C-alpha cells in the first residue's frame, strides 16, 4: 500500500525555483509548529485545526508595539486561516482537513540562508498556501525567471501570477523508498512586500484536489483578503 500527497517544489522564491527545486512538505518539514485534523484517531477527542503554536520554536511574538521584521509560520497561518476562507475559495460550508505551518529556510547562491516561512490550509476541494520569501529579489526581476508569468498590480503593489505544478509523492507503508512524479496544476500569485518593490514577496498558491486548474479570480480574491491581515502590512498610497 502507498499514501500519496501533493506538495509544491520549494525554493527561495522565484529565483530558487529557477535554479534548484527543493521539496518541502509542511507536515514533514523542520520547524513545524502546528498541525490539526478535523477527525482524531480512534478513541481520541477530535481536534479542531488551529494556528496555536504549542510553545514550539519559531513562534516568538514581536516586541510590543513593533511589527516583526520577518514573519513566522504562526503569523502567516493566523492571516491565512480566516473564518471565511472556504467562502473566498468559492466552497462555502467546507471544513478544513488540516492546518500546517513551518519556519523553514533555504540556502541560495553563496550559502546565504534565506527565511521562507509558510502556512497551508487544506480543504476537500482546494489547498491554499501562504509563503513569505526574504530573498531581496524585486518583482521586476522575478517575472524574467518564470515561464508564463504575468505582471499585475495587487493592492497597489507589483505582483506576478504564474502557473506551477505540485509534486506527487507516494510513501509506501512497507518501508520501501518513496516515489515522486508530476502532481496537479497550481497557480501562484507573488506580491511585493512593499510598494517600492525593494525585494522579497508574499506568495499565495492554490491547487485543486480534482486536478483542475484554479482560476485567477479565486486566487486574487483570497490574496486581497489575506495579505492585508499580515502584521506590518501597509496599504499602498
Short mmCIF file of C-alpha atoms in Angstrom, two decimals:
data_model
loop_
_atom_site.label_atom_id
_atom_site.label_comp_id
_atom_site.label_asym_id
_atom_site.label_seq_id
_atom_site.Cartn_x
_atom_site.Cartn_y
_atom_site.Cartn_z
CA UNK A 1 0.00 0.00 0.00
CA UNK A 2 1.05 3.60 -0.53
CA UNK A 3 -0.04 7.01 0.71
CA UNK A 4 0.00 9.82 -1.87
CA UNK A 5 0.26 13.53 -1.14
CA UNK A 6 0.72 16.65 -3.26
CA UNK A 7 3.27 19.32 -2.34
CA UNK A 8 4.82 22.32 -4.03
CA UNK A 9 8.50 22.34 -5.00
CA UNK A 10 10.05 24.88 -2.66
CA UNK A 11 12.92 27.25 -3.23
CA UNK A 12 13.97 30.74 -2.22
CA UNK A 13 11.17 32.50 -4.07
CA UNK A 14 11.15 32.54 -7.86
CA UNK A 15 14.96 32.61 -8.14
CA UNK A 16 15.21 29.46 -6.10
CA UNK A 17 12.67 27.76 -8.37
CA UNK A 18 14.64 28.81 -11.44
CA UNK A 19 17.91 27.38 -10.11
CA UNK A 20 17.02 24.46 -7.86
CA UNK A 21 13.77 22.97 -6.64
CA UNK A 22 13.70 21.62 -3.11
CA UNK A 23 10.64 19.68 -1.99
CA UNK A 24 9.32 20.76 1.39
CA UNK A 25 6.23 19.07 2.75
CA UNK A 26 4.73 21.07 5.59
CA UNK A 27 3.84 18.05 7.69
CA UNK A 28 7.43 16.73 7.49
CA UNK A 29 9.49 19.93 7.37
CA UNK A 30 11.75 21.11 10.17
CA UNK A 31 10.24 23.89 12.22
CA UNK A 32 6.70 22.51 12.01
CA UNK A 33 4.77 24.02 14.90
CA UNK A 34 1.06 23.48 14.25
CA UNK A 35 -0.96 20.65 12.82
CA UNK A 36 -4.61 19.82 13.24
CA UNK A 37 -7.01 17.34 11.69
CA UNK A 38 -10.78 17.51 11.85
CA UNK A 39 -11.10 13.84 12.81
CA UNK A 40 -8.90 12.46 15.57
CA UNK A 41 -7.51 8.95 15.84
CA UNK A 42 -9.64 6.13 17.17
CA UNK A 43 -10.58 6.67 20.79
CA UNK A 44 -9.27 10.24 20.88
CA UNK A 45 -11.11 13.54 21.11
CA UNK A 46 -11.47 15.19 17.67
CA UNK A 47 -9.06 18.11 17.34
CA UNK A 48 -10.13 21.31 15.62
CA UNK A 49 -7.42 22.79 13.35
CA UNK A 50 -5.92 26.00 14.72
CA UNK A 51 -2.85 28.22 14.49
CA UNK A 52 -1.78 27.75 18.11
CA UNK A 53 2.00 27.44 18.35
CA UNK A 54 2.09 24.93 21.23
CA UNK A 55 5.10 26.82 22.59
CA UNK A 56 7.47 25.47 19.94
CA UNK A 57 10.39 27.49 18.46
CA UNK A 58 9.68 29.99 15.70
CA UNK A 59 6.53 31.45 17.23
CA UNK A 60 8.13 34.13 19.42
CA UNK A 61 5.95 37.27 19.33
CA UNK A 62 7.47 40.61 18.26
CA UNK A 63 8.29 43.32 20.76
CA UNK A 64 5.19 45.20 21.96
CA UNK A 65 4.23 47.96 19.55
CA UNK A 66 6.55 46.74 16.78
CA UNK A 67 5.81 44.82 13.60
CA UNK A 68 8.08 41.76 13.18
CA UNK A 69 10.98 42.19 10.75
CA UNK A 70 10.36 38.68 9.46
CA UNK A 71 7.12 36.79 9.93
CA UNK A 72 6.91 33.29 11.38
CA UNK A 73 4.77 30.42 10.17
CA UNK A 74 2.37 31.13 13.01
CA UNK A 75 1.83 34.74 11.89
CA UNK A 76 1.23 33.60 8.31
CA UNK A 77 -1.23 30.97 9.50
CA UNK A 78 -3.16 33.49 11.57
CA UNK A 79 -3.64 35.64 8.46
CA UNK A 80 -4.46 32.72 6.14
CA UNK A 81 -6.75 30.64 8.35
CA UNK A 82 -9.70 33.03 8.22
CA UNK A 83 -13.26 32.05 9.21
CA UNK A 84 -14.40 32.98 5.67
CA UNK A 85 -11.56 31.24 3.80
CA UNK A 86 -13.80 28.48 2.40
CA UNK A 87 -16.24 31.12 1.13
CA UNK A 88 -13.39 33.07 -0.51
CA UNK A 89 -12.41 29.86 -2.30
CA UNK A 90 -15.97 29.52 -3.60
CA UNK A 91 -16.69 26.43 -1.46
CA UNK A 92 -18.73 27.77 1.49
CA UNK A 93 -19.52 25.17 4.11
CA UNK A 94 -16.38 23.09 3.56
CA UNK A 95 -14.38 22.40 6.72
CA UNK A 96 -10.56 22.35 6.67
CA UNK A 97 -8.99 18.91 6.98
CA UNK A 98 -5.59 20.22 8.11
CA UNK A 99 -3.70 23.38 9.04
CA UNK A 100 0.10 23.44 8.98
CA UNK A 101 2.88 25.95 9.42
CA UNK A 102 6.65 25.90 9.01
CA UNK A 103 9.52 28.26 9.83
CA UNK A 104 11.77 26.86 7.14
CA UNK A 105 14.67 28.40 5.25
CA UNK A 106 16.60 27.79 2.04
CA UNK A 107 20.27 28.16 1.16
CA UNK A 108 20.78 30.03 -2.08
CA UNK A 109 23.74 31.37 -4.01
CA UNK A 110 26.79 31.92 -1.82
CA UNK A 111 25.45 29.80 1.05
CA UNK A 112 23.19 32.63 2.19
CA UNK A 113 20.31 31.23 4.23
CA UNK A 114 17.00 32.85 3.32
CA UNK A 115 13.96 32.54 5.57
CA UNK A 116 10.90 31.07 3.83
CA UNK A 117 8.19 30.59 6.49
CA UNK A 118 4.91 29.20 5.23
CA UNK A 119 1.39 28.16 6.18
CA UNK A 120 -1.04 25.79 4.49
CA UNK A 121 -4.75 25.08 4.85
CA UNK A 122 -6.26 22.06 3.14
CA UNK A 123 -9.94 21.70 2.24
CA UNK A 124 -11.72 18.87 0.37
CA UNK A 125 -11.68 20.93 -2.86
CA UNK A 126 -8.71 23.31 -2.53
CA UNK A 127 -5.37 23.56 -0.80
CA UNK A 128 -4.08 27.09 -0.24
CA UNK A 129 -0.61 28.10 0.93
CA UNK A 130 0.91 31.40 2.03
CA UNK A 131 4.69 31.82 1.97
CA UNK A 132 6.97 34.75 2.78
CA UNK A 133 10.28 34.94 0.94
CA UNK A 134 13.01 37.28 2.17
CA UNK A 135 15.27 36.90 -0.88
CA UNK A 136 15.56 40.66 -1.67
CA UNK A 137 14.57 40.00 -5.31
CA UNK A 138 12.15 42.63 -6.72
CA UNK A 139 9.09 41.65 -8.76
CA UNK A 140 10.55 43.49 -11.75
CA UNK A 141 13.28 40.82 -11.94
CA UNK A 142 11.17 37.87 -10.82
CA UNK A 143 8.99 37.74 -13.93
CA UNK A 144 12.06 37.18 -16.12
CA UNK A 145 12.73 33.81 -14.46
CA UNK A 146 9.24 32.31 -14.51
CA UNK A 147 7.65 30.70 -17.55
CA UNK A 148 4.20 32.07 -18.31
CA UNK A 149 4.49 34.86 -15.72
CA UNK A 150 2.12 37.82 -15.98
CA UNK A 151 2.85 41.12 -14.26
CA UNK A 152 -0.02 42.64 -12.28
CA UNK A 153 -0.82 45.13 -9.54
CA UNK A 154 -2.33 43.73 -6.35
CA UNK A 155 -3.36 46.06 -3.52
CA UNK A 156 -1.24 48.77 -5.13
CA UNK A 157 1.91 46.62 -5.20
CA UNK A 158 3.82 44.98 -8.05
CA UNK A 159 2.84 41.33 -8.44
CA UNK A 160 3.38 38.32 -10.69
CA UNK A 161 0.98 35.43 -11.34
CA UNK A 162 2.31 32.25 -12.93
CA UNK A 163 1.47 28.57 -13.49
CA UNK A 164 3.04 25.96 -11.24
CA UNK A 165 2.62 22.26 -10.53
CA UNK A 166 2.74 20.20 -7.37
CA UNK A 167 4.90 17.13 -6.93
CA UNK A 168 3.05 13.92 -6.11
CA UNK A 169 4.94 11.90 -3.50
CA UNK A 170 4.00 8.31 -2.73
CA UNK A 171 5.05 6.94 0.67
CA UNK A 172 4.95 3.16 0.79
CA UNK A 173 3.70 1.67 4.03
CA UNK A 174 6.07 -1.29 3.72
CA UNK A 175 9.05 0.99 4.39
CA UNK A 176 10.46 0.97 0.85
CA UNK A 177 11.67 4.14 -0.87
CA UNK A 178 9.17 6.89 -1.61
CA UNK A 179 8.37 7.67 -5.23
CA UNK A 180 7.66 11.08 -6.76
CA UNK A 181 6.19 12.36 -10.00
CA UNK A 182 4.20 15.22 -11.52
CA UNK A 183 1.23 16.33 -9.44
CA UNK A 184 -1.68 18.66 -10.18
CA UNK A 185 -1.68 22.16 -11.73
CA UNK A 186 -1.34 25.10 -9.35
CA UNK A 187 -1.46 28.88 -9.65
CA UNK A 188 0.80 31.19 -7.65
CA UNK A 189 0.47 34.92 -7.05
CA UNK A 190 3.62 36.66 -5.81
CA UNK A 191 3.14 40.13 -4.32
CA UNK A 192 5.93 42.55 -3.40
CA UNK A 193 6.41 43.03 0.34
CA UNK A 194 6.32 46.82 -0.10
CA UNK A 195 5.02 49.29 -2.68
CA UNK A 196 8.59 50.31 -3.64
CA UNK A 197 9.34 46.72 -4.73
CA UNK A 198 12.57 46.72 -2.74
CA UNK A 199 12.73 42.92 -2.57
CA UNK A 200 11.01 39.89 -1.10
CA UNK A 201 7.48 38.64 -1.67
CA UNK A 202 4.38 37.09 -0.19
CA UNK A 203 3.24 34.13 -2.28
CA UNK A 204 -0.30 32.73 -2.35
CA UNK A 205 -0.72 29.38 -4.12
CA UNK A 206 -3.84 27.34 -4.93
CA UNK A 207 -4.34 23.83 -6.24
CA UNK A 208 -7.39 21.60 -6.53
CA UNK A 209 -7.83 18.01 -5.37
CA UNK A 210 -9.61 17.08 -8.63
CA UNK A 211 -6.64 18.23 -10.73
CA UNK A 212 -8.44 21.13 -12.42
CA UNK A 213 -6.51 24.39 -12.80
CA UNK A 214 -7.56 27.02 -10.21
CA UNK A 215 -8.89 30.24 -11.70
CA UNK A 216 -7.03 33.50 -11.14
CA UNK A 217 -10.14 35.33 -9.90
CA UNK A 218 -10.28 32.99 -6.89
CA UNK A 219 -6.54 33.33 -6.31
CA UNK A 220 -6.74 37.12 -6.37
CA UNK A 221 -9.82 37.21 -4.11
CA UNK A 222 -8.01 35.17 -1.45
CA UNK A 223 -4.84 37.28 -1.69
CA UNK A 224 -6.70 40.59 -1.41
CA UNK A 225 -8.29 39.49 1.87
CA UNK A 226 -5.40 37.55 3.42
CA UNK A 227 -2.40 39.82 2.75
CA UNK A 228 -3.71 42.99 4.49
CA UNK A 229 -4.12 40.89 7.66
CA UNK A 230 -0.35 40.28 7.86
CA UNK A 231 1.47 42.08 10.71
CA UNK A 232 3.23 45.18 9.39
CA UNK A 233 1.24 45.34 6.14
CA UNK A 234 0.73 48.91 4.97
CA UNK A 235 -1.74 49.88 2.27
CA UNK A 236 0.00 51.38 -0.76
CA UNK A 237 -0.85 55.02 -1.47
#
